[in-house]
Coordinates of N, CA and C in Angstrom, one line a residue:
M960 N 0.8 -1.2 0.0 CA 0.0 0.0 0.0 C 0.9 1.2 0.0
Y961 N 0.4 2.3 -0.5 CA 1.1 3.6 -0.5 C 0.1 4.7 -0.4
T962 N 0.7 5.8 0.1 CA -0.2 7.0 0.3 C -0.5 7.7 -1.0
Y963 N -1.6 8.5 -0.9 CA -2.0 9.2 -2.1 C -1.6 10.6 -2.1
L964 N -1.9 11.4 -3.1 CA -1.4 12.8 -3.2 C -2.0 13.6 -2.1
L965 N -3.1 13.4 -1.6 CA -3.8 14.2 -0.6 C -3.2 14.1 0.7
T966 N -2.2 13.1 0.9 CA -1.6 13.0 2.2 C -0.3 13.8 2.2
T967 N 0.4 13.8 3.3 CA 1.5 14.7 3.5 C 2.8 14.2 2.8
T968 N 2.9 12.9 2.6 CA 4.2 12.4 2.0 C 3.8 11.4 0.8
L969 N 4.8 11.3 0.0 CA 4.7 10.3 -1.1 C 5.6 9.2 -0.9
P970 N 5.3 8.0 -1.4 CA 6.1 6.8 -1.1 C 7.4 6.8 -1.9
V971 N 8.4 6.1 -1.4 CA 9.6 5.9 -2.2 C 9.3 4.9 -3.3
V972 N 9.7 5.2 -4.5 CA 9.5 4.2 -5.6 C 10.8 3.5 -5.9
Y973 N 10.7 2.2 -6.0 CA 11.9 1.4 -6.2 C 12.1 1.1 -7.7
I974 N 13.2 1.6 -8.3 CA 13.5 1.4 -9.7 C 13.9 0.0 -10.0
P975 N 13.5 -0.6 -11.1 CA 14.0 -1.9 -11.5 C 15.5 -1.9 -11.6
E976 N 16.1 -3.1 -11.6 CA 17.6 -3.1 -11.7 C 18.1 -2.5 -12.9
T977 N 17.4 -2.6 -14.0 CA 17.8 -2.0 -15.3 C 16.9 -0.9 -15.6
P978 N 17.2 0.4 -15.2 CA 16.3 1.5 -15.5 C 16.2 1.8 -16.9
L979 N 15.1 2.4 -17.3 CA 14.9 2.7 -18.8 C 15.8 3.7 -19.3
S980 N 16.5 4.5 -18.4 CA 17.4 5.5 -18.9 C 18.6 4.9 -19.7
F981 N 18.8 3.6 -19.5 CA 19.9 2.9 -20.2 C 19.6 2.6 -21.7
F982 N 18.3 2.7 -22.0 CA 17.9 2.4 -23.4 C 17.8 3.7 -24.2
F983 N 17.9 3.6 -25.5 CA 17.9 4.7 -26.4 C 16.5 5.0 -26.9
A984 N 16.0 6.2 -26.5 CA 14.6 6.6 -27.0 C 14.8 7.4 -28.3
S985 N 14.8 6.7 -29.4 CA 15.3 7.4 -30.6 C 14.3 8.5 -31.1
S986 N 13.0 8.3 -31.0 CA 12.1 9.3 -31.5 C 12.2 10.6 -30.8
A987 N 12.3 10.6 -29.4 CA 12.3 11.8 -28.6 C 13.7 12.5 -28.8
E988 N 14.8 11.7 -28.8 CA 16.1 12.3 -28.9 C 16.3 13.0 -30.3
T989 N 15.7 12.3 -31.3 CA 15.9 12.9 -32.7 C 15.2 14.3 -32.7
I990 N 14.0 14.4 -32.1 CA 13.3 15.6 -32.1 C 14.1 16.7 -31.4
S991 N 14.5 16.3 -30.2 CA 15.1 17.3 -29.3 C 16.5 17.8 -29.9
L992 N 17.2 16.9 -30.5 CA 18.5 17.2 -31.0 C 18.4 18.0 -32.3
S993 N 17.4 17.8 -33.1 CA 17.4 18.4 -34.5 C 16.6 19.7 -34.5
L994 N 15.7 19.9 -33.5 CA 14.7 21.0 -33.6 C 15.0 22.1 -32.7
C995 N 15.6 21.8 -31.6 CA 15.8 22.9 -30.6 C 17.2 22.9 -30.1
S996 N 18.0 23.8 -30.6 CA 19.4 23.8 -30.2 C 19.6 24.0 -28.7
S997 N 18.8 24.8 -28.1 CA 18.9 25.0 -26.7 C 18.6 23.8 -25.9
M998 N 17.9 22.8 -26.5 CA 17.5 21.6 -25.8 C 18.4 20.4 -26.3
A999 N 19.4 20.7 -27.1 CA 20.2 19.6 -27.7 C 20.9 18.8 -26.7
D1000 N 21.3 19.5 -25.6 CA 22.0 18.8 -24.5 C 21.2 18.6 -23.3
M1001 N 19.9 18.3 -23.5 CA 19.0 18.1 -22.4 C 19.4 17.0 -21.5
E1002 N 20.2 16.1 -21.9 CA 20.7 15.0 -21.0 C 21.6 15.5 -19.9
C1003 N 22.1 16.7 -20.1 CA 22.9 17.3 -19.1 C 22.1 17.6 -17.9
P1004 N 22.6 17.2 -16.7 CA 21.8 17.4 -15.5 C 21.5 18.9 -15.2
T1005 N 22.4 19.8 -15.5 CA 22.1 21.2 -15.3 C 21.0 21.7 -16.2
V1006 N 21.0 21.3 -17.4 CA 19.9 21.7 -18.3 C 18.6 21.1 -17.9
M1007 N 18.6 19.9 -17.5 CA 17.3 19.3 -17.1 C 16.8 19.9 -15.8
N1008 N 17.7 20.2 -14.9 CA 17.2 20.9 -13.7 C 16.6 22.3 -14.0
N1009 N 17.2 23.0 -15.0 CA 16.6 24.2 -15.4 C 15.2 24.0 -16.1
L1010 N 15.1 23.0 -16.9 CA 13.9 22.7 -17.6 C 12.8 22.4 -16.5
I1011 N 13.1 21.7 -15.5 CA 12.1 21.4 -14.4 C 11.7 22.6 -13.7
T1012 N 12.7 23.5 -13.4 CA 12.5 24.7 -12.7 C 11.6 25.7 -13.5
F1013 N 11.9 25.8 -14.8 CA 11.1 26.7 -15.7 C 9.7 26.2 -15.9
L1014 N 9.5 24.9 -16.1 CA 8.2 24.4 -16.4 C 7.3 24.5 -15.1
S1015 N 7.9 24.1 -14.0 CA 7.2 24.2 -12.7 C 6.9 25.6 -12.3
S1016 N 7.8 26.6 -12.6 CA 7.5 28.0 -12.4 C 6.3 28.5 -13.2
L1017 N 6.3 28.1 -14.5 CA 5.2 28.5 -15.3 C 3.8 27.9 -14.8
L1018 N 3.8 26.7 -14.5 CA 2.6 26.0 -14.0 C 2.2 26.6 -12.7
Q1019 N 3.1 26.9 -11.8 CA 2.8 27.5 -10.5 C 2.2 28.9 -10.7
R1020 N 2.7 29.7 -11.6 CA 2.2 31.0 -11.8 C 0.8 30.9 -12.4
V1021 N 0.6 30.0 -13.4 CA -0.8 29.9 -14.0 C -1.8 29.4 -12.9
A1022 N -1.4 28.4 -12.1 CA -2.3 27.8 -11.1 C -2.7 28.9 -10.1
E1023 N -1.7 29.6 -9.6 CA -2.0 30.7 -8.6 C -2.9 31.8 -9.2
S1024 N -2.6 32.1 -10.5 CA -3.4 33.2 -11.1 C -4.9 32.7 -11.3
N1025 N -5.1 31.5 -11.7 CA -6.4 31.0 -11.9 C -7.1 30.8 -10.5
D1026 N -6.4 30.5 -9.5 CA -7.0 30.3 -8.1 C -7.6 31.7 -7.7
L1027 N -7.0 32.8 -8.1 CA -7.5 34.1 -7.7 C -8.4 34.7 -8.6
N1028 N -8.6 34.1 -9.8 CA -9.4 34.8 -10.9 C -10.8 34.4 -10.7
P1029 N -11.7 35.3 -10.3 CA -13.1 35.0 -10.1 C -13.8 34.5 -11.3
R1030 N -13.2 34.7 -12.5 CA -13.8 34.2 -13.7 C -13.9 32.7 -13.7
F1031 N -13.0 32.0 -13.0 CA -12.9 30.6 -12.9 C -13.6 30.0 -11.7
H1032 N -14.4 30.8 -11.0 CA -15.1 30.3 -9.8 C -16.6 30.6 -10.0
P1033 N -17.5 29.6 -9.9 CA -17.1 28.2 -9.9 C -16.8 27.7 -11.3
Q1034 N -16.1 26.6 -11.3 CA -15.7 26.0 -12.6 C -16.1 24.6 -12.6
K1035 N -16.0 24.0 -13.7 CA -16.4 22.6 -13.9 C -15.4 21.7 -13.0
I1036 N -16.0 20.8 -12.2 CA -15.2 19.9 -11.4 C -14.9 18.7 -12.3
S1037 N -13.7 18.4 -12.5 CA -13.3 17.3 -13.4 C -12.7 16.2 -12.6
A1038 N -12.3 15.1 -13.2 CA -11.7 14.0 -12.6 C -10.3 14.3 -12.0
F1039 N -9.7 15.4 -12.5 CA -8.4 15.8 -12.1 C -8.5 16.7 -10.8
H1040 N -9.6 17.1 -10.5 CA -9.8 18.0 -9.4 C -9.7 17.3 -8.0
G1041 N -8.8 17.7 -7.1 CA -8.7 17.2 -5.8 C -9.6 17.9 -4.8
L1042 N -9.9 17.2 -3.7 CA -10.7 17.9 -2.7 C -9.9 19.0 -1.9
T1043 N -8.6 18.8 -1.8 CA -7.8 19.8 -1.2 C -6.5 20.0 -2.0
R1044 N -5.8 21.1 -1.8 CA -4.5 21.3 -2.4 C -3.5 20.3 -1.9
P1045 N -2.8 19.7 -2.8 CA -1.7 18.8 -2.4 C -0.6 19.5 -1.7
T1046 N -0.1 18.9 -0.6 CA 0.9 19.6 0.1 C 2.3 19.7 -0.6
I1047 N 2.5 18.8 -1.5 CA 3.8 18.8 -2.3 C 3.7 19.9 -3.3
S1048 N 4.8 20.7 -3.5 CA 4.8 21.8 -4.4 C 4.9 21.2 -5.9
I1049 N 4.6 22.0 -6.8 CA 4.6 21.6 -8.2 C 6.0 21.2 -8.6
Q1050 N 7.0 22.1 -8.2 CA 8.4 21.8 -8.5 C 8.9 20.4 -7.9
S1051 N 8.6 20.2 -6.6 CA 9.0 19.0 -6.0 C 8.3 17.8 -6.6
Y1052 N 7.0 18.0 -7.0 CA 6.3 16.9 -7.7 C 6.9 16.6 -9.1
L1053 N 7.3 17.6 -9.8 CA 7.9 17.4 -11.1 C 9.3 16.8 -11.0
E1054 N 10.0 17.2 -10.0 CA 11.3 16.6 -9.7 C 11.2 15.1 -9.4
R1055 N 10.1 14.8 -8.6 CA 9.9 13.4 -8.3 C 9.6 12.6 -9.6
I1056 N 8.7 13.1 -10.5 CA 8.4 12.5 -11.7 C 9.7 12.3 -12.5
F1057 N 10.5 13.3 -12.6 CA 11.8 13.2 -13.3 C 12.7 12.2 -12.7
K1058 N 12.8 12.1 -11.4 CA 13.7 11.1 -10.8 C 13.3 9.7 -11.0
Y1059 N 12.0 9.4 -11.0 CA 11.6 8.0 -11.1 C 11.0 7.6 -12.4
A1060 N 10.5 8.5 -13.2 CA 9.9 8.0 -14.5 C 10.9 7.6 -15.6
N1061 N 12.1 8.2 -15.5 CA 13.1 7.8 -16.5 C 12.6 8.0 -18.0
C1062 N 11.8 8.9 -18.2 CA 11.4 9.2 -19.6 C 12.3 10.2 -20.2
S1063 N 12.4 10.3 -21.6 CA 13.3 11.1 -22.3 C 13.0 12.6 -21.9
P1064 N 14.0 13.4 -22.0 CA 13.8 14.9 -21.7 C 12.7 15.5 -22.5
S1065 N 12.6 15.1 -23.8 CA 11.7 15.8 -24.7 C 10.2 15.5 -24.2
C1066 N 10.0 14.5 -23.4 CA 8.6 14.2 -22.9 C 8.1 15.4 -22.1
Y1067 N 9.0 16.1 -21.4 CA 8.5 17.2 -20.6 C 8.0 18.4 -21.4
V1068 N 8.7 18.6 -22.5 CA 8.2 19.7 -23.5 C 6.9 19.2 -24.1
V1069 N 6.8 18.0 -24.5 CA 5.6 17.5 -25.2 C 4.5 17.5 -24.2
A1070 N 4.7 17.1 -22.9 CA 3.7 17.2 -21.9 C 3.2 18.6 -21.7
Y1071 N 4.1 19.6 -21.8 CA 3.7 21.0 -21.7 C 2.8 21.3 -22.9
V1072 N 3.1 20.8 -24.1 CA 2.2 21.0 -25.2 C 0.8 20.4 -25.0
Y1073 N 0.8 19.2 -24.4 CA -0.5 18.5 -24.2 C -1.3 19.2 -23.2
L1074 N -0.7 19.8 -22.1 CA -1.5 20.5 -21.1 C -2.1 21.7 -21.7
D1075 N -1.4 22.4 -22.6 CA -2.0 23.6 -23.2 C -3.1 23.2 -24.2
R1076 N -2.9 22.1 -24.9 CA -4.0 21.7 -25.8 C -5.2 21.3 -25.0
F1077 N -5.0 20.6 -23.9 CA -6.1 20.2 -23.1 C -6.9 21.4 -22.6
T1078 N -6.3 22.4 -22.2 CA -7.0 23.6 -21.7 C -7.7 24.3 -22.9
Q1079 N -7.1 24.2 -24.1 CA -7.8 24.7 -25.3 C -9.1 23.9 -25.6
Q1080 N -9.0 22.6 -25.5 CA -10.1 21.8 -25.8 C -11.2 21.8 -24.7
Q1081 N -10.8 22.1 -23.5 CA -11.7 22.1 -22.4 C -11.7 23.5 -21.7
P1082 N -12.3 24.4 -22.3 CA -12.3 25.8 -21.8 C -12.9 26.0 -20.4
A1083 N -13.8 25.0 -20.1 CA -14.4 25.1 -18.7 C -13.5 24.7 -17.6
L1084 N -12.4 24.1 -18.0 CA -11.4 23.6 -17.0 C -10.1 24.4 -17.1
S1085 N -9.8 25.1 -16.0 CA -8.6 25.9 -16.0 C -7.6 25.2 -15.1
I1086 N -6.3 25.3 -15.3 CA -5.3 24.7 -14.5 C -5.2 25.5 -13.2
N1087 N -5.4 24.8 -12.1 CA -5.3 25.5 -10.8 C -4.6 24.6 -9.8
S1088 N -4.5 25.0 -8.5 CA -3.8 24.2 -7.5 C -4.4 22.9 -7.2
F1089 N -5.7 22.8 -7.5 CA -6.4 21.5 -7.2 C -6.3 20.4 -8.2
N1090 N -5.9 20.8 -9.5 CA -5.8 19.8 -10.5 C -4.5 19.7 -11.2
V1091 N -3.6 20.6 -11.0 CA -2.3 20.7 -11.7 C -1.5 19.4 -11.5
H1092 N -1.4 18.9 -10.3 CA -0.6 17.7 -10.1 C -1.1 16.5 -10.9
R1093 N -2.4 16.2 -10.9 CA -2.9 15.1 -11.7 C -2.8 15.3 -13.2
L1094 N -3.0 16.5 -13.6 CA -2.8 16.8 -15.0 C -1.4 16.6 -15.4
L1095 N -0.4 17.0 -14.6 CA 1.0 16.9 -14.9 C 1.4 15.4 -15.0
I1096 N 1.1 14.6 -14.0 CA 1.5 13.2 -14.1 C 0.9 12.5 -15.3
T1097 N -0.4 12.8 -15.6 CA -1.0 12.2 -16.7 C -0.4 12.7 -18.0
G1098 N -0.1 14.0 -18.1 CA 0.5 14.5 -19.4 C 1.9 13.9 -19.6
V1099 N 2.7 13.8 -18.6 CA 4.0 13.2 -18.8 C 3.9 11.7 -19.1
M1100 N 3.0 11.0 -18.5 CA 2.9 9.6 -18.8 C 2.4 9.4 -20.3
I1101 N 1.5 10.1 -20.7 CA 1.0 10.0 -22.1 C 2.1 10.4 -23.1
A1102 N 2.9 11.5 -22.7 CA 4.0 11.9 -23.6 C 5.0 10.8 -23.7
A1103 N 5.3 10.1 -22.6 CA 6.3 9.0 -22.6 C 5.8 7.9 -23.5
K1104 N 4.6 7.6 -23.4 CA 4.1 6.5 -24.2 C 4.1 6.8 -25.7
F1105 N 3.9 8.1 -26.0 CA 3.9 8.5 -27.4 C 5.3 8.8 -28.0
M1106 N 6.2 9.2 -27.1 CA 7.5 9.6 -27.6 C 8.6 8.5 -27.4
D1107 N 8.5 7.8 -26.4 CA 9.6 6.9 -26.0 C 9.4 5.5 -26.6
D1108 N 10.4 4.8 -26.9 CA 10.3 3.4 -27.3 C 10.0 2.5 -26.2
L1109 N 10.5 2.8 -25.0 CA 10.3 2.0 -23.8 C 9.8 2.9 -22.7
Y1110 N 8.9 2.5 -21.9 CA 8.3 3.3 -20.8 C 7.7 2.4 -19.8
Y1111 N 7.4 3.0 -18.6 CA 6.8 2.2 -17.5 C 5.3 2.2 -17.7
N1112 N 4.7 1.2 -17.1 CA 3.2 1.0 -17.2 C 2.5 2.0 -16.3
N1113 N 1.1 1.9 -16.4 CA 0.3 2.8 -15.6 C 0.4 2.6 -14.1
A1114 N 0.6 1.4 -13.7 CA 0.7 1.1 -12.3 C 1.9 1.8 -11.7
Y1115 N 3.0 1.8 -12.5 CA 4.3 2.4 -12.0 C 4.1 3.9 -11.9
F1116 N 3.5 4.5 -13.0 CA 3.3 6.0 -13.0 C 2.4 6.4 -11.9
A1117 N 1.4 5.5 -11.6 CA 0.5 5.8 -10.5 C 1.2 5.9 -9.2
K1118 N 2.1 5.0 -9.0 CA 2.9 5.0 -7.7 C 3.8 6.2 -7.7
V1119 N 4.4 6.6 -8.8 CA 5.2 7.8 -8.8 C 4.3 9.0 -8.5
G1120 N 3.1 9.1 -9.0 CA 2.3 10.2 -8.8 C 1.5 10.2 -7.5
G1121 N 1.5 9.1 -6.8 CA 0.9 9.0 -5.5 C -0.6 8.9 -5.6
I1122 N -1.1 8.2 -6.6 CA -2.5 7.9 -6.8 C -2.7 6.4 -7.1
S1123 N -3.9 5.9 -7.1 CA -4.1 4.5 -7.4 C -4.0 4.2 -8.8
T1124 N -3.8 3.0 -9.2 CA -3.7 2.6 -10.6 C -5.1 2.8 -11.3
T1125 N -6.1 2.5 -10.5 CA -7.5 2.7 -11.1 C -7.7 4.2 -11.5
E1126 N -7.3 5.1 -10.6 CA -7.4 6.5 -10.9 C -6.5 6.9 -12.1
M1127 N -5.3 6.3 -12.1 CA -4.4 6.7 -13.2 C -5.0 6.2 -14.5
N1128 N -5.6 5.1 -14.6 CA -6.2 4.6 -15.8 C -7.3 5.5 -16.2
F1129 N -8.1 5.9 -15.3 CA -9.3 6.8 -15.6 C -8.8 8.2 -16.1
L1130 N -7.8 8.7 -15.4 CA -7.3 10.0 -15.8 C -6.7 10.0 -17.2
E1131 N -6.0 8.9 -17.5 CA -5.4 8.7 -18.9 C -6.5 8.8 -19.9
V1132 N -7.6 8.0 -19.7 CA -8.7 8.0 -20.7 C -9.3 9.4 -20.8
D1133 N -9.6 10.0 -19.7 CA -10.2 11.3 -19.7 C -9.3 12.4 -20.4
F1134 N -8.0 12.3 -20.1 CA -7.1 13.2 -20.8 C -7.0 13.0 -22.3
L1135 N -7.0 11.8 -22.7 CA -6.9 11.5 -24.1 C -8.2 12.0 -24.9
F1136 N -9.3 11.8 -24.3 CA -10.6 12.3 -24.9 C -10.6 13.8 -24.8
G1137 N -10.1 14.3 -23.7 CA -10.1 15.8 -23.6 C -9.2 16.4 -24.7
L1138 N -8.1 15.7 -25.1 CA -7.2 16.2 -26.1 C -7.8 15.9 -27.5
G1139 N -8.8 15.1 -27.6 CA -9.3 14.7 -28.9 C -8.3 13.8 -29.6
F1140 N -7.5 13.1 -28.8 CA -6.4 12.2 -29.2 C -5.4 12.9 -30.2
Q1141 N -5.3 14.2 -30.0 CA -4.3 15.0 -30.8 C -2.9 15.0 -30.1
L1142 N -2.2 13.9 -30.4 CA -1.0 13.7 -29.7 C 0.3 14.1 -30.5
N1143 N 0.1 14.2 -31.8 CA 1.3 14.5 -32.6 C 1.7 15.9 -32.4
V1144 N 3.0 16.1 -32.2 CA 3.6 17.4 -32.1 C 4.6 17.7 -33.2
N1145 N 4.3 18.6 -34.1 CA 5.1 18.9 -35.2 C 6.4 19.7 -34.8
P1146 N 7.4 19.7 -35.7 CA 8.7 20.3 -35.3 C 8.5 21.8 -34.9
T1147 N 7.7 22.5 -35.7 CA 7.5 24.0 -35.4 C 6.9 24.2 -34.0
T1148 N 5.9 23.4 -33.6 CA 5.3 23.5 -32.3 C 6.3 23.1 -31.2
F1149 N 7.0 22.1 -31.4 CA 8.0 21.7 -30.4 C 9.0 22.8 -30.1
H1150 N 9.5 23.4 -31.2 CA 10.5 24.4 -31.1 C 9.9 25.7 -30.4
T1151 N 8.6 26.0 -30.7 CA 8.0 27.1 -30.2 C 7.8 27.0 -28.6
Y1152 N 7.4 25.8 -28.2 CA 7.3 25.6 -26.8 C 8.6 25.6 -26.0
C1153 N 9.7 25.2 -26.7 CA 11.0 25.3 -26.1 C 11.3 26.8 -25.9
S1154 N 10.9 27.6 -26.9 CA 11.1 29.1 -26.8 C 10.3 29.6 -25.6
Y1155 N 9.1 29.1 -25.4 CA 8.3 29.6 -24.3 C 9.0 29.3 -23.0
L1156 N 9.6 28.2 -22.8 CA 10.4 27.8 -21.6 C 11.6 28.7 -21.5
Q1157 N 12.2 29.1 -22.6 CA 13.3 30.0 -22.5 C 12.9 31.4 -22.0
R1158 N 11.7 31.8 -22.4 CA 11.1 33.1 -21.9 C 10.9 33.0 -20.4
E1159 N 10.4 31.9 -20.0 CA 10.2 31.7 -18.6 C 11.5 31.9 -17.8
M1160 N 12.6 31.4 -18.4 CA 13.9 31.6 -17.8 C 14.2 33.1 -17.6
L1161 N 13.8 33.9 -18.6 CA 14.1 35.4 -18.5 C 13.2 36.0 -17.3
L1162 N 12.0 35.4 -17.1 CA 11.2 36.0 -16.1 C 11.8 35.6 -14.7
L1163 N 12.5 34.5 -14.6 CA 13.0 34.1 -13.3 C 14.4 34.8 -13.0
Q1164 N 15.0 35.4 -14.0 CA 16.2 36.1 -13.8 C 16.0 37.5 -13.1
P1165 N 17.0 38.0 -12.3 CA 16.8 39.3 -11.8 C 16.7 40.3 -12.9
P1166 N 15.8 41.3 -12.8 CA 15.6 42.3 -13.9 C 16.8 43.2 -14.0
L1167 N 17.3 43.3 -15.2 CA 18.5 44.1 -15.5 C 18.0 45.5 -16.1
D1168 N 16.9 45.4 -16.8 CA 16.4 46.6 -17.5 C 14.9 46.6 -17.4
H1169 N 14.3 47.7 -16.9 CA 12.9 47.7 -16.7 C 12.1 47.6 -18.0
H1170 N 12.6 48.2 -19.0 CA 11.9 48.1 -20.3 C 11.9 46.7 -20.8
L1171 N 13.1 46.0 -20.8 CA 13.2 44.7 -21.2 C 12.3 43.7 -20.4
T1172 N 12.3 44.0 -19.1 CA 11.5 43.1 -18.2 C 10.1 43.2 -18.5
S1173 N 9.6 44.4 -18.7 CA 8.2 44.7 -19.0 C 7.8 44.0 -20.3
S1174 N 8.7 44.1 -21.3 CA 8.4 43.5 -22.6 C 8.3 42.0 -22.5
S1175 N 9.3 41.4 -21.7 CA 9.3 40.0 -21.6 C 8.0 39.5 -20.9
S1176 N 7.6 40.3 -19.8 CA 6.4 39.8 -19.1 C 5.2 39.9 -19.9
S1177 N 5.0 40.9 -20.7 CA 3.8 41.1 -21.5 C 3.7 40.1 -22.6
S1178 N 4.8 39.6 -23.1 CA 4.8 38.7 -24.2 C 4.9 37.2 -23.8
S1179 N 5.2 37.1 -22.5 CA 5.4 35.7 -22.0 C 4.1 34.9 -22.0
P1180 N 4.2 33.7 -22.5 CA 3.0 32.9 -22.7 C 2.5 32.3 -21.4
S1181 N 1.2 32.0 -21.3 CA 0.6 31.4 -20.1 C -0.5 30.4 -20.6
I1182 N -0.5 29.3 -20.0 CA -1.5 28.3 -20.3 C -2.9 28.9 -20.2
S1183 N -3.1 29.8 -19.2 CA -4.4 30.3 -19.0 C -4.8 31.3 -20.1
T1184 N -3.9 31.7 -20.9 CA -4.2 32.7 -22.0 C -4.2 31.9 -23.3
K1185 N -4.2 30.6 -23.3 CA -4.4 29.8 -24.5 C -3.3 29.9 -25.5
L1186 N -2.2 29.2 -25.2 CA -1.0 29.3 -26.1 C -1.3 28.8 -27.5
L1187 N -2.2 27.9 -27.6 CA -2.4 27.3 -28.9 C -2.9 28.2 -30.0
H1188 N -3.1 29.5 -29.7 CA -3.4 30.4 -30.8 C -2.2 30.4 -31.8
Y1189 N -1.0 30.1 -31.3 CA 0.1 30.0 -32.3 C -0.1 28.8 -33.2
E1190 N -0.5 27.7 -32.8 CA -0.7 26.5 -33.6 C -1.8 26.8 -34.6
D1191 N -2.9 27.4 -34.1 CA -4.0 27.7 -34.9 C -3.6 28.7 -36.1
D1192 N -2.9 29.7 -35.7 CA -2.4 30.7 -36.8 C -1.5 30.0 -37.8
H1193 N -0.6 29.1 -37.3 CA 0.3 28.4 -38.2 C -0.5 27.5 -39.2
Q1194 N -1.5 26.8 -38.7 CA -2.3 26.0 -39.5 C -3.1 26.8 -40.5
Q1195 N -3.6 27.9 -40.1 CA -4.4 28.8 -41.0 C -3.5 29.3 -42.2
Q1196 N -2.2 29.6 -41.8 CA -1.3 30.1 -42.8 C -1.0 29.0 -43.8
E1197 N -0.8 27.8 -43.3 CA -0.6 26.7 -44.3 C -1.7 26.4 -45.2
V1198 N -2.9 26.5 -44.7 CA -4.1 26.3 -45.5 C -4.2 27.4 -46.6
A1199 N -3.9 28.7 -46.1 CA -4.0 29.8 -47.1 C -2.9 29.7 -48.2
A1200 N -1.8 29.1 -47.8 CA -0.7 28.9 -48.8 C -1.1 27.9 -49.9
V1201 N -1.9 26.9 -49.5 CA -2.4 25.9 -50.4 C -3.4 26.5 -51.3

């Protein structure tokens, strides 16, 4: 038995003797190496630590903003919505996923894309402190299944996320239908979301110039502001070109 997300601690997960990090995830590494030069060395511990920090910072900001936004109260209660806020922070939770899931680095960028698509397809559901953890573990698991040649099963991801296998299975189905099964991430989209994480890095750095800081803040993407307008515009341009 193990404790769930709503408790104070998460269980230790025991990795098999041969972790999946020893295997080559060709599809994910090909994308990351060829499409995003800043992510080309994502296997580097420092780069991955930064990626975790930037992504968790973005999700934290979005969740806190939506918590305070009266426009989202009341909102649709989904399967991802917890009764209380989990005591583990978003960054600690993401670090836990990274430590135990052993999925390729590109999965975290793809999971970021999936989360944004999910909020696009489900406008009544905003990312907040009550659902962000379950959305995150589900998004990473689905990204690993789609991107990596080898990955852990739902029972393992459930233990990493601190939920039951039954709930993990249900969340996966709900997430996939919420996405409309739109799992493919084209090169342009992948590169764009890498850029979004780079902008998040600028927001976390001490301000050097007020004008530059203001510009970065105003143009910085947020899941709550529907990032997928970029994908929509790109697709419209392709149709117009034809």
